[in-house]
């Protein structure tokens, strides 16, 4: 099963490397969220809108070429992908919502050309982070488990 919190990290890597533009994610979210969530619902539902936005962005198609283009992943609350959600919902957590935490980085195994990985700071503290998914990444040269590589 896909971890939605870490999927945001993957989508952010595509933003950072220029594979996908921010407005592409914004349009995808707006189209899929129409009639379900928006600024008015975000204030009233105590995070349900954030979860729904995560689920919608989790459906964003990532091609084989997209996966291959990812050479680095660094996780930071200030990453642009969080603001796609927060701008759409007109909320501000600074990317620090517990909704963005993740328990699995298994999807990183799809990043065959990954060279650097900085994760850990936004993991769910009550669960150990499995790293066996890194075993097949031949180009991976640097891993920082505190989130800062």
mmCIF file of N, CA and C in Angstrom:
data_model
loop_
_atom_site.group_PDB
_atom_site.id
_atom_site.type_symbol
_atom_site.label_atom_id
_atom_site.label_comp_id
_atom_site.label_asym_id
_atom_site.label_seq_id
_atom_site.Cartn_x
_atom_site.Cartn_y
_atom_site.Cartn_z
ATOM 1 N N UNK A 1 0.836 -1.182 0.000
ATOM 2 C CA UNK A 1 0.000 0.000 0.000
ATOM 3 C C UNK A 1 0.884 1.250 0.000
ATOM 4 N N UNK A 2 0.499 2.226 -0.763
ATOM 5 C CA UNK A 2 1.234 3.476 -0.909
ATOM 6 C C UNK A 2 1.099 4.322 0.352
ATOM 7 N N UNK A 3 2.215 4.850 0.834
ATOM 8 C CA UNK A 3 2.217 5.767 1.974
ATOM 9 C C UNK A 3 2.036 7.175 1.414
ATOM 10 N N UNK A 4 0.902 7.797 1.737
ATOM 11 C CA UNK A 4 0.582 9.100 1.143
ATOM 12 C C UNK A 4 1.545 10.201 1.570
ATOM 13 N N UNK A 5 2.024 10.135 2.806
ATOM 14 C CA UNK A 5 2.986 11.141 3.256
ATOM 15 C C UNK A 5 4.279 11.090 2.458
ATOM 16 N N UNK A 6 4.779 9.871 2.213
ATOM 17 C CA UNK A 6 6.006 9.755 1.429
ATOM 18 C C UNK A 6 5.748 10.006 -0.049
ATOM 19 N N UNK A 7 4.543 9.701 -0.522
ATOM 20 C CA UNK A 7 4.224 10.006 -1.922
ATOM 21 C C UNK A 7 4.379 11.509 -2.177
ATOM 22 N N UNK A 8 4.045 12.333 -1.179
ATOM 23 C CA UNK A 8 4.260 13.778 -1.340
ATOM 24 C C UNK A 8 5.742 14.080 -1.540
ATOM 25 N N UNK A 9 6.610 13.349 -0.862
ATOM 26 C CA UNK A 9 8.058 13.543 -1.031
ATOM 27 C C UNK A 9 8.477 13.216 -2.462
ATOM 28 N N UNK A 10 7.895 12.171 -3.025
ATOM 29 C CA UNK A 10 8.173 11.794 -4.413
ATOM 30 C C UNK A 10 7.691 12.906 -5.350
ATOM 31 N N UNK A 11 6.479 13.382 -5.132
ATOM 32 C CA UNK A 11 5.935 14.448 -5.978
ATOM 33 C C UNK A 11 6.771 15.716 -5.848
ATOM 34 N N UNK A 12 7.242 15.999 -4.644
ATOM 35 C CA UNK A 12 8.081 17.177 -4.465
ATOM 36 C C UNK A 12 9.408 17.034 -5.220
ATOM 37 N N UNK A 13 9.955 15.832 -5.252
ATOM 38 C CA UNK A 13 11.190 15.604 -6.012
ATOM 39 C C UNK A 13 10.959 15.895 -7.490
ATOM 40 N N UNK A 14 9.773 15.572 -7.999
ATOM 41 C CA UNK A 14 9.446 15.870 -9.396
ATOM 42 C C UNK A 14 9.297 17.375 -9.626
ATOM 43 N N UNK A 15 8.825 18.089 -8.621
ATOM 44 C CA UNK A 15 8.781 19.556 -8.697
ATOM 45 C C UNK A 15 10.194 20.124 -8.732
ATOM 46 N N UNK A 16 11.031 19.621 -7.840
ATOM 47 C CA UNK A 16 12.388 20.158 -7.722
ATOM 48 C C UNK A 16 13.243 19.885 -8.951
ATOM 49 N N UNK A 17 13.032 18.741 -9.590
ATOM 50 C CA UNK A 17 13.864 18.457 -10.762
ATOM 51 C C UNK A 17 13.243 18.948 -12.068
ATOM 52 N N UNK A 18 12.090 19.603 -11.978
ATOM 53 C CA UNK A 18 11.473 20.218 -13.146
ATOM 54 C C UNK A 18 10.646 19.286 -14.016
ATOM 55 N N UNK A 19 10.454 18.052 -13.590
ATOM 56 C CA UNK A 19 9.644 17.102 -14.367
ATOM 57 C C UNK A 19 8.179 17.520 -14.395
ATOM 58 N N UNK A 20 7.702 18.078 -13.276
ATOM 59 C CA UNK A 20 6.306 18.499 -13.163
ATOM 60 C C UNK A 20 6.291 19.913 -12.587
ATOM 61 N N UNK A 21 5.456 20.750 -13.137
ATOM 62 C CA UNK A 21 5.311 22.121 -12.653
ATOM 63 C C UNK A 21 4.274 22.186 -11.534
ATOM 64 N N UNK A 22 4.432 23.154 -10.664
ATOM 65 C CA UNK A 22 3.506 23.321 -9.538
ATOM 66 C C UNK A 22 2.063 23.455 -10.015
ATOM 67 N N UNK A 23 1.845 24.201 -11.085
ATOM 68 C CA UNK A 23 0.472 24.399 -11.550
ATOM 69 C C UNK A 23 -0.163 23.101 -12.063
ATOM 70 N N UNK A 24 0.639 22.141 -12.475
ATOM 71 C CA UNK A 24 0.100 20.845 -12.886
ATOM 72 C C UNK A 24 -0.535 20.140 -11.692
ATOM 73 N N UNK A 25 0.164 20.171 -10.554
ATOM 74 C CA UNK A 25 -0.393 19.588 -9.337
ATOM 75 C C UNK A 25 -1.607 20.376 -8.864
ATOM 76 N N UNK A 26 -1.539 21.697 -8.967
ATOM 77 C CA UNK A 26 -2.659 22.537 -8.538
ATOM 78 C C UNK A 26 -3.920 22.246 -9.349
ATOM 79 N N UNK A 27 -3.756 22.131 -10.659
ATOM 80 C CA UNK A 27 -4.906 21.838 -11.521
ATOM 81 C C UNK A 27 -5.453 20.434 -11.260
ATOM 82 N N UNK A 28 -4.551 19.467 -11.073
ATOM 83 C CA UNK A 28 -4.966 18.095 -10.781
ATOM 84 C C UNK A 28 -5.782 18.064 -9.494
ATOM 85 N N UNK A 29 -5.281 18.713 -8.447
ATOM 86 C CA UNK A 29 -5.979 18.745 -7.167
ATOM 87 C C UNK A 29 -7.326 19.447 -7.298
ATOM 88 N N UNK A 30 -7.345 20.603 -7.946
ATOM 89 C CA UNK A 30 -8.589 21.360 -8.085
ATOM 90 C C UNK A 30 -9.640 20.572 -8.861
ATOM 91 N N UNK A 31 -9.214 19.902 -9.923
ATOM 92 C CA UNK A 31 -10.162 19.139 -10.737
ATOM 93 C C UNK A 31 -10.742 17.953 -9.961
ATOM 94 N N UNK A 32 -9.886 17.209 -9.288
ATOM 95 C CA UNK A 32 -10.334 16.014 -8.575
ATOM 96 C C UNK A 32 -11.084 16.354 -7.276
ATOM 97 N N UNK A 33 -10.801 17.518 -6.710
ATOM 98 C CA UNK A 33 -11.406 17.910 -5.432
ATOM 99 C C UNK A 33 -12.724 18.645 -5.587
ATOM 100 N N UNK A 34 -13.052 19.002 -6.810
ATOM 101 C CA UNK A 34 -14.247 19.804 -7.039
ATOM 102 C C UNK A 34 -15.475 19.174 -6.396
ATOM 103 N N UNK A 35 -16.134 19.948 -5.558
ATOM 104 C CA UNK A 35 -17.337 19.491 -4.872
ATOM 105 C C UNK A 35 -17.066 18.654 -3.630
ATOM 106 N N UNK A 36 -15.806 18.326 -3.370
ATOM 107 C CA UNK A 36 -15.463 17.500 -2.205
ATOM 108 C C UNK A 36 -14.834 18.323 -1.089
ATOM 109 N N UNK A 37 -13.804 19.089 -1.453
ATOM 110 C CA UNK A 37 -13.085 19.881 -0.456
ATOM 111 C C UNK A 37 -12.706 21.231 -1.036
ATOM 112 N N UNK A 38 -12.393 22.154 -0.153
ATOM 113 C CA UNK A 38 -11.948 23.483 -0.547
ATOM 114 C C UNK A 38 -11.724 24.302 0.703
ATOM 115 N N UNK A 39 -11.438 25.593 0.553
ATOM 116 C CA UNK A 39 -11.150 26.430 1.718
ATOM 117 C C UNK A 39 -12.237 26.415 2.779
ATOM 118 N N UNK A 40 -13.501 26.396 2.379
ATOM 119 C CA UNK A 40 -14.595 26.429 3.357
ATOM 120 C C UNK A 40 -14.634 25.151 4.190
ATOM 121 N N UNK A 41 -14.334 24.014 3.591
ATOM 122 C CA UNK A 41 -14.398 22.753 4.330
ATOM 123 C C UNK A 41 -13.189 22.576 5.234
ATOM 124 N N UNK A 42 -12.049 23.132 4.858
ATOM 125 C CA UNK A 42 -10.808 22.908 5.611
ATOM 126 C C UNK A 42 -10.891 23.441 7.030
ATOM 127 N N UNK A 43 -11.579 24.544 7.226
ATOM 128 C CA UNK A 43 -11.674 25.142 8.544
ATOM 129 C C UNK A 43 -12.579 24.317 9.448
ATOM 130 N N UNK A 44 -13.598 23.728 8.879
ATOM 131 C CA UNK A 44 -14.623 23.046 9.659
ATOM 132 C C UNK A 44 -14.331 21.585 9.977
ATOM 133 N N UNK A 45 -13.533 20.904 9.178
ATOM 134 C CA UNK A 45 -13.455 19.451 9.327
ATOM 135 C C UNK A 45 -12.202 18.936 10.024
ATOM 136 N N UNK A 46 -11.421 19.806 10.624
ATOM 137 C CA UNK A 46 -10.289 19.415 11.457
ATOM 138 C C UNK A 46 -9.347 18.424 10.786
ATOM 139 N N UNK A 47 -8.955 18.703 9.579
ATOM 140 C CA UNK A 47 -7.953 17.881 8.925
ATOM 141 C C UNK A 47 -8.473 16.900 7.903
ATOM 142 N N UNK A 48 -9.762 16.681 7.858
ATOM 143 C CA UNK A 48 -10.309 15.764 6.868
ATOM 144 C C UNK A 48 -10.038 16.218 5.448
ATOM 145 N N UNK A 49 -10.047 17.523 5.233
ATOM 146 C CA UNK A 49 -9.761 18.059 3.903
ATOM 147 C C UNK A 49 -8.308 17.823 3.524
ATOM 148 N N UNK A 50 -7.414 17.935 4.488
ATOM 149 C CA UNK A 50 -5.999 17.671 4.216
ATOM 150 C C UNK A 50 -5.837 16.202 3.826
ATOM 151 N N UNK A 51 -6.481 15.319 4.547
ATOM 152 C CA UNK A 51 -6.399 13.888 4.227
ATOM 153 C C UNK A 51 -6.958 13.614 2.839
ATOM 154 N N UNK A 52 -8.074 14.227 2.507
ATOM 155 C CA UNK A 52 -8.658 14.048 1.177
ATOM 156 C C UNK A 52 -7.713 14.577 0.102
ATOM 157 N N UNK A 53 -7.096 15.723 0.343
ATOM 158 C CA UNK A 53 -6.131 16.270 -0.619
ATOM 159 C C UNK A 53 -4.953 15.328 -0.791
ATOM 160 N N UNK A 54 -4.475 14.737 0.304
ATOM 161 C CA UNK A 54 -3.392 13.747 0.217
ATOM 162 C C UNK A 54 -3.811 12.564 -0.650
ATOM 163 N N UNK A 55 -5.010 12.087 -0.445
ATOM 164 C CA UNK A 55 -5.508 10.951 -1.219
ATOM 165 C C UNK A 55 -5.602 11.293 -2.698
ATOM 166 N N UNK A 56 -6.049 12.501 -2.997
ATOM 167 C CA UNK A 56 -6.157 12.940 -4.394
ATOM 168 C C UNK A 56 -4.771 13.026 -5.022
ATOM 169 N N UNK A 57 -3.841 13.701 -4.373
ATOM 170 C CA UNK A 57 -2.493 13.804 -4.936
ATOM 171 C C UNK A 57 -1.807 12.446 -5.004
ATOM 172 N N UNK A 58 -2.182 11.538 -4.107
ATOM 173 C CA UNK A 58 -1.646 10.182 -4.156
ATOM 174 C C UNK A 58 -2.020 9.451 -5.436
ATOM 175 N N UNK A 59 -3.056 9.917 -6.120
ATOM 176 C CA UNK A 59 -3.499 9.336 -7.388
ATOM 177 C C UNK A 59 -2.766 9.925 -8.590
ATOM 178 N N UNK A 60 -1.953 10.958 -8.359
ATOM 179 C CA UNK A 60 -1.255 11.588 -9.483
ATOM 180 C C UNK A 60 -0.366 10.554 -10.168
ATOM 181 N N UNK A 61 -0.503 10.404 -11.483
ATOM 182 C CA UNK A 61 0.283 9.374 -12.173
ATOM 183 C C UNK A 61 1.770 9.726 -12.233
ATOM 184 N N UNK A 62 2.593 8.750 -11.881
ATOM 185 C CA UNK A 62 4.053 8.896 -11.952
ATOM 186 C C UNK A 62 4.547 7.853 -12.947
ATOM 187 N N UNK A 63 5.117 8.323 -14.049
ATOM 188 C CA UNK A 63 5.560 7.427 -15.117
ATOM 189 C C UNK A 63 6.927 6.817 -14.794
ATOM 190 N N UNK A 64 7.307 5.813 -15.546
ATOM 191 C CA UNK A 64 8.628 5.203 -15.392
ATOM 192 C C UNK A 64 9.727 6.243 -15.599
ATOM 193 N N UNK A 65 9.512 7.137 -16.538
ATOM 194 C CA UNK A 65 10.489 8.202 -16.798
ATOM 195 C C UNK A 65 10.576 9.166 -15.612
ATOM 196 N N UNK A 66 9.436 9.439 -14.995
ATOM 197 C CA UNK A 66 9.422 10.294 -13.806
ATOM 198 C C UNK A 66 10.244 9.651 -12.689
ATOM 199 N N UNK A 67 9.972 8.365 -12.416
ATOM 200 C CA UNK A 67 10.714 7.672 -11.362
ATOM 201 C C UNK A 67 12.207 7.724 -11.655
ATOM 202 N N UNK A 68 12.582 7.479 -12.909
ATOM 203 C CA UNK A 68 14.006 7.446 -13.288
ATOM 204 C C UNK A 68 14.659 8.817 -13.169
ATOM 205 N N UNK A 69 13.875 9.882 -13.250
ATOM 206 C CA UNK A 69 14.430 11.238 -13.197
ATOM 207 C C UNK A 69 14.820 11.678 -11.788
ATOM 208 N N UNK A 70 14.352 10.972 -10.791
ATOM 209 C CA UNK A 70 14.587 11.385 -9.403
ATOM 210 C C UNK A 70 15.974 10.930 -8.955
ATOM 211 N N UNK A 71 16.830 11.906 -8.707
ATOM 212 C CA UNK A 71 18.195 11.610 -8.250
ATOM 213 C C UNK A 71 18.403 11.965 -6.781
ATOM 214 N N UNK A 72 17.532 12.804 -6.251
ATOM 215 C CA UNK A 72 17.658 13.145 -4.830
ATOM 216 C C UNK A 72 16.283 13.412 -4.225
ATOM 217 N N UNK A 73 16.169 13.025 -2.971
ATOM 218 C CA UNK A 73 14.968 13.289 -2.187
ATOM 219 C C UNK A 73 15.434 13.802 -0.833
ATOM 220 N N UNK A 74 14.984 14.989 -0.490
ATOM 221 C CA UNK A 74 15.213 15.566 0.833
ATOM 222 C C UNK A 74 13.854 15.957 1.381
ATOM 223 N N UNK A 75 13.600 15.619 2.591
ATOM 224 C CA UNK A 75 12.300 15.899 3.182
ATOM 225 C C UNK A 75 12.410 17.110 4.096
ATOM 226 N N UNK A 76 11.562 18.114 3.836
ATOM 227 C CA UNK A 76 11.547 19.308 4.657
ATOM 228 C C UNK A 76 10.128 19.868 4.655
ATOM 229 N N UNK A 77 9.675 20.328 5.786
ATOM 230 C CA UNK A 77 8.327 20.882 5.903
ATOM 231 C C UNK A 77 8.087 22.077 5.011
ATOM 232 N N UNK A 78 9.134 22.745 4.567
ATOM 233 C CA UNK A 78 8.984 23.895 3.695
ATOM 234 C C UNK A 78 8.918 23.536 2.217
ATOM 235 N N UNK A 79 8.864 22.247 1.900
ATOM 236 C CA UNK A 79 8.831 21.819 0.505
ATOM 237 C C UNK A 79 7.574 22.337 -0.187
ATOM 238 N N UNK A 80 7.731 22.641 -1.456
ATOM 239 C CA UNK A 80 6.674 23.275 -2.245
ATOM 240 C C UNK A 80 5.405 22.432 -2.336
ATOM 241 N N UNK A 81 5.521 21.124 -2.344
ATOM 242 C CA UNK A 81 4.345 20.272 -2.512
ATOM 243 C C UNK A 81 3.326 20.476 -1.387
ATOM 244 N N UNK A 82 3.802 20.764 -0.182
ATOM 245 C CA UNK A 82 2.875 20.983 0.932
ATOM 246 C C UNK A 82 2.034 22.238 0.711
ATOM 247 N N UNK A 83 2.623 23.208 0.020
ATOM 248 C CA UNK A 83 1.912 24.456 -0.217
ATOM 249 C C UNK A 83 0.908 24.336 -1.357
ATOM 250 N N UNK A 84 1.056 23.323 -2.198
ATOM 251 C CA UNK A 84 0.001 23.044 -3.182
ATOM 252 C C UNK A 84 -1.292 22.744 -2.422
ATOM 253 N N UNK A 85 -1.183 21.918 -1.389
ATOM 254 C CA UNK A 85 -2.352 21.563 -0.574
ATOM 255 C C UNK A 85 -2.814 22.757 0.256
ATOM 256 N N UNK A 86 -1.890 23.388 0.942
ATOM 257 C CA UNK A 86 -2.265 24.445 1.875
ATOM 258 C C UNK A 86 -2.805 25.685 1.178
ATOM 259 N N UNK A 87 -2.254 26.026 0.018
ATOM 260 C CA UNK A 87 -2.799 27.153 -0.738
ATOM 261 C C UNK A 87 -4.210 26.833 -1.231
ATOM 262 N N UNK A 88 -4.405 25.605 -1.687
ATOM 263 C CA UNK A 88 -5.722 25.211 -2.178
ATOM 264 C C UNK A 88 -6.767 25.266 -1.067
ATOM 265 N N UNK A 89 -6.392 24.814 0.130
ATOM 266 C CA UNK A 89 -7.334 24.780 1.250
ATOM 267 C C UNK A 89 -7.356 26.075 2.059
ATOM 268 N N UNK A 90 -6.468 27.004 1.715
ATOM 269 C CA UNK A 90 -6.350 28.270 2.435
ATOM 270 C C UNK A 90 -6.087 28.033 3.926
ATOM 271 N N UNK A 91 -5.114 27.168 4.205
ATOM 272 C CA UNK A 91 -4.660 26.909 5.564
ATOM 273 C C UNK A 91 -3.155 27.144 5.600
ATOM 274 N N UNK A 92 -2.601 27.199 6.791
ATOM 275 C CA UNK A 92 -1.164 27.399 6.899
ATOM 276 C C UNK A 92 -0.612 26.617 8.087
ATOM 277 N N UNK A 93 0.074 25.523 7.781
ATOM 278 C CA UNK A 93 0.788 24.789 8.820
ATOM 279 C C UNK A 93 2.289 24.885 8.582
ATOM 280 N N UNK A 94 2.665 25.506 7.464
ATOM 281 C CA UNK A 94 4.083 25.571 7.119
ATOM 282 C C UNK A 94 4.630 24.202 6.748
ATOM 283 N N UNK A 95 3.757 23.302 6.324
ATOM 284 C CA UNK A 95 4.184 21.947 5.981
ATOM 285 C C UNK A 95 4.440 21.083 7.195
ATOM 286 N N UNK A 96 3.952 21.525 8.351
ATOM 287 C CA UNK A 96 4.243 20.833 9.609
ATOM 288 C C UNK A 96 3.060 20.040 10.159
ATOM 289 N N UNK A 97 2.065 19.772 9.357
ATOM 290 C CA UNK A 97 0.900 19.012 9.823
ATOM 291 C C UNK A 97 1.249 17.538 10.006
ATOM 292 N N UNK A 98 0.692 16.922 11.025
ATOM 293 C CA UNK A 98 0.891 15.491 11.233
ATOM 294 C C UNK A 98 0.352 14.667 10.068
ATOM 295 N N UNK A 99 -0.519 15.233 9.272
ATOM 296 C CA UNK A 99 -1.032 14.529 8.097
ATOM 297 C C UNK A 99 0.087 14.190 7.116
ATOM 298 N N UNK A 100 1.177 14.931 7.151
ATOM 299 C CA UNK A 100 2.261 14.740 6.193
ATOM 300 C C UNK A 100 3.297 13.705 6.656
ATOM 301 N N UNK A 101 3.142 13.200 7.868
ATOM 302 C CA UNK A 101 4.077 12.190 8.366
ATOM 303 C C UNK A 101 3.938 10.903 7.557
ATOM 304 N N UNK A 102 5.005 10.126 7.519
ATOM 305 C CA UNK A 102 4.954 8.864 6.792
ATOM 306 C C UNK A 102 5.585 7.755 7.621
ATOM 307 N N UNK A 103 5.160 6.533 7.327
ATOM 308 C CA UNK A 103 5.646 5.361 8.046
ATOM 309 C C UNK A 103 6.458 4.446 7.138
ATOM 310 N N UNK A 104 6.416 4.692 5.833
ATOM 311 C CA UNK A 104 7.106 3.820 4.879
ATOM 312 C C UNK A 104 7.707 4.639 3.750
ATOM 313 N N UNK A 105 8.912 4.248 3.362
ATOM 314 C CA UNK A 105 9.554 4.859 2.190
ATOM 315 C C UNK A 105 9.705 3.823 1.080
ATOM 316 N N UNK A 106 8.900 2.775 1.126
ATOM 317 C CA UNK A 106 9.029 1.653 0.188
ATOM 318 C C UNK A 106 9.029 2.089 -1.273
ATOM 319 N N UNK A 107 8.261 3.120 -1.610
ATOM 320 C CA UNK A 107 8.199 3.564 -3.008
ATOM 321 C C UNK A 107 9.524 4.091 -3.527
ATOM 322 N N UNK A 108 10.451 4.397 -2.643
ATOM 323 C CA UNK A 108 11.752 4.889 -3.085
ATOM 324 C C UNK A 108 12.470 3.841 -3.939
ATOM 325 N N UNK A 109 12.097 2.589 -3.794
ATOM 326 C CA UNK A 109 12.703 1.514 -4.592
ATOM 327 C C UNK A 109 12.461 1.717 -6.087
ATOM 328 N N UNK A 110 11.460 2.508 -6.451
ATOM 329 C CA UNK A 110 11.175 2.807 -7.859
ATOM 330 C C UNK A 110 12.132 3.834 -8.452
ATOM 331 N N UNK A 111 12.904 4.497 -7.607
ATOM 332 C CA UNK A 111 13.812 5.562 -8.051
ATOM 333 C C UNK A 111 15.179 4.963 -8.384
ATOM 334 N N UNK A 112 15.280 4.292 -9.512
ATOM 335 C CA UNK A 112 16.478 3.530 -9.878
ATOM 336 C C UNK A 112 17.741 4.386 -9.945
ATOM 337 N N UNK A 113 17.608 5.677 -10.195
ATOM 338 C CA UNK A 113 18.774 6.555 -10.328
ATOM 339 C C UNK A 113 19.017 7.423 -9.100
ATOM 340 N N UNK A 114 18.357 7.106 -8.005
ATOM 341 C CA UNK A 114 18.496 7.895 -6.781
ATOM 342 C C UNK A 114 19.939 7.867 -6.282
ATOM 343 N N UNK A 115 20.466 9.049 -5.996
ATOM 344 C CA UNK A 115 21.839 9.183 -5.506
ATOM 345 C C UNK A 115 21.898 9.603 -4.048
ATOM 346 N N UNK A 116 20.975 10.462 -3.625
ATOM 347 C CA UNK A 116 20.968 10.941 -2.242
ATOM 348 C C UNK A 116 19.553 10.909 -1.684
ATOM 349 N N UNK A 117 19.479 10.577 -0.406
ATOM 350 C CA UNK A 117 18.189 10.469 0.266
ATOM 351 C C UNK A 117 18.324 11.039 1.670
ATOM 352 N N UNK A 118 17.485 12.004 1.986
ATOM 353 C CA UNK A 118 17.444 12.579 3.323
ATOM 354 C C UNK A 118 16.046 12.435 3.879
ATOM 355 N N UNK A 119 15.849 11.507 4.778
ATOM 356 C CA UNK A 119 14.532 11.237 5.365
ATOM 357 C C UNK A 119 14.676 11.040 6.861
ATOM 358 N N UNK A 120 13.571 10.938 7.516
ATOM 359 C CA UNK A 120 13.586 10.600 8.935
ATOM 360 C C UNK A 120 12.905 11.618 9.804
ATOM 361 N N UNK A 121 13.060 12.876 9.473
ATOM 362 C CA UNK A 121 12.543 13.923 10.343
ATOM 363 C C UNK A 121 11.015 13.954 10.372
ATOM 364 N N UNK A 122 10.370 13.482 9.333
ATOM 365 C CA UNK A 122 8.912 13.490 9.283
ATOM 366 C C UNK A 122 8.307 12.095 9.304
ATOM 367 N N UNK A 123 9.022 11.150 9.874
ATOM 368 C CA UNK A 123 8.470 9.805 10.002
ATOM 369 C C UNK A 123 7.583 9.736 11.236
ATOM 370 N N UNK A 124 6.742 8.743 11.257
ATOM 371 C CA UNK A 124 5.897 8.525 12.426
ATOM 372 C C UNK A 124 6.774 7.894 13.505
ATOM 373 N N UNK A 125 6.971 8.619 14.579
ATOM 374 C CA UNK A 125 7.934 8.253 15.614
ATOM 375 C C UNK A 125 7.675 6.903 16.260
ATOM 376 N N UNK A 126 6.443 6.451 16.245
ATOM 377 C CA UNK A 126 6.123 5.192 16.906
ATOM 378 C C UNK A 126 6.385 3.967 16.032
ATOM 379 N N UNK A 127 6.894 4.184 14.830
ATOM 380 C CA UNK A 127 7.162 3.075 13.917
ATOM 381 C C UNK A 127 8.597 3.158 13.397
ATOM 382 N N UNK A 128 9.334 2.046 13.447
ATOM 383 C CA UNK A 128 10.672 2.073 12.863
ATOM 384 C C UNK A 128 10.571 2.177 11.339
ATOM 385 N N UNK A 129 11.500 2.860 10.731
ATOM 386 C CA UNK A 129 11.499 3.056 9.290
ATOM 387 C C UNK A 129 12.274 1.917 8.634
ATOM 388 N N UNK A 130 11.592 1.087 7.857
ATOM 389 C CA UNK A 130 12.236 -0.032 7.166
ATOM 390 C C UNK A 130 13.090 0.510 6.020
ATOM 391 N N UNK A 131 14.308 0.028 5.934
ATOM 392 C CA UNK A 131 15.239 0.511 4.922
ATOM 393 C C UNK A 131 15.595 -0.540 3.877
ATOM 394 N N UNK A 132 14.988 -1.710 3.945
ATOM 395 C CA UNK A 132 15.304 -2.763 2.986
ATOM 396 C C UNK A 132 15.003 -2.349 1.550
ATOM 397 N N UNK A 133 14.127 -1.370 1.345
ATOM 398 C CA UNK A 133 13.786 -0.885 0.008
ATOM 399 C C UNK A 133 14.958 -0.176 -0.671
ATOM 400 N N UNK A 134 15.997 0.133 0.075
ATOM 401 C CA UNK A 134 17.172 0.813 -0.487
ATOM 402 C C UNK A 134 18.161 -0.157 -1.122
ATOM 403 N N UNK A 135 18.019 -1.443 -0.844
ATOM 404 C CA UNK A 135 19.011 -2.439 -1.243
ATOM 405 C C UNK A 135 19.301 -2.463 -2.743
ATOM 406 N N UNK A 136 18.322 -2.277 -3.583
ATOM 407 C CA UNK A 136 18.534 -2.367 -5.026
ATOM 408 C C UNK A 136 18.907 -1.063 -5.711
ATOM 409 N N UNK A 137 19.131 -0.018 -4.952
ATOM 410 C CA UNK A 137 19.421 1.296 -5.542
ATOM 411 C C UNK A 137 20.931 1.449 -5.752
ATOM 412 N N UNK A 138 21.386 1.047 -6.922
ATOM 413 C CA UNK A 138 22.818 0.967 -7.225
ATOM 414 C C UNK A 138 23.537 2.314 -7.197
ATOM 415 N N UNK A 139 22.832 3.404 -7.449
ATOM 416 C CA UNK A 139 23.457 4.733 -7.509
ATOM 417 C C UNK A 139 23.422 5.472 -6.175
ATOM 418 N N UNK A 140 22.728 4.903 -5.206
ATOM 419 C CA UNK A 140 22.562 5.572 -3.921
ATOM 420 C C UNK A 140 23.889 5.634 -3.183
ATOM 421 N N UNK A 141 24.361 6.860 -2.960
ATOM 422 C CA UNK A 141 25.654 7.039 -2.304
ATOM 423 C C UNK A 141 25.578 7.704 -0.949
ATOM 424 N N UNK A 142 24.449 8.377 -0.681
ATOM 425 C CA UNK A 142 24.345 9.092 0.597
ATOM 426 C C UNK A 142 22.927 8.982 1.138
ATOM 427 N N UNK A 143 22.850 8.559 2.392
ATOM 428 C CA UNK A 143 21.563 8.469 3.090
ATOM 429 C C UNK A 143 21.716 9.158 4.438
ATOM 430 N N UNK A 144 20.836 10.090 4.720
ATOM 431 C CA UNK A 144 20.784 10.767 6.003
ATOM 432 C C UNK A 144 19.423 10.468 6.615
ATOM 433 N N UNK A 145 19.439 9.878 7.776
ATOM 434 C CA UNK A 145 18.184 9.470 8.398
ATOM 435 C C UNK A 145 17.581 10.536 9.304
ATOM 436 N N UNK A 146 18.229 11.674 9.415
ATOM 437 C CA UNK A 146 17.640 12.760 10.202
ATOM 438 C C UNK A 146 16.894 13.737 9.340
ATOM 439 N N UNK A 147 16.830 13.484 8.046
ATOM 440 C CA UNK A 147 16.094 14.353 7.124
ATOM 441 C C UNK A 147 16.945 15.390 6.434
ATOM 442 N N UNK A 148 18.169 15.540 6.823
ATOM 443 C CA UNK A 148 19.027 16.559 6.234
ATOM 444 C C UNK A 148 20.255 15.910 5.635
ATOM 445 N N UNK A 149 20.318 15.849 4.329
ATOM 446 C CA UNK A 149 21.482 15.235 3.664
ATOM 447 C C UNK A 149 22.434 16.311 3.180
#
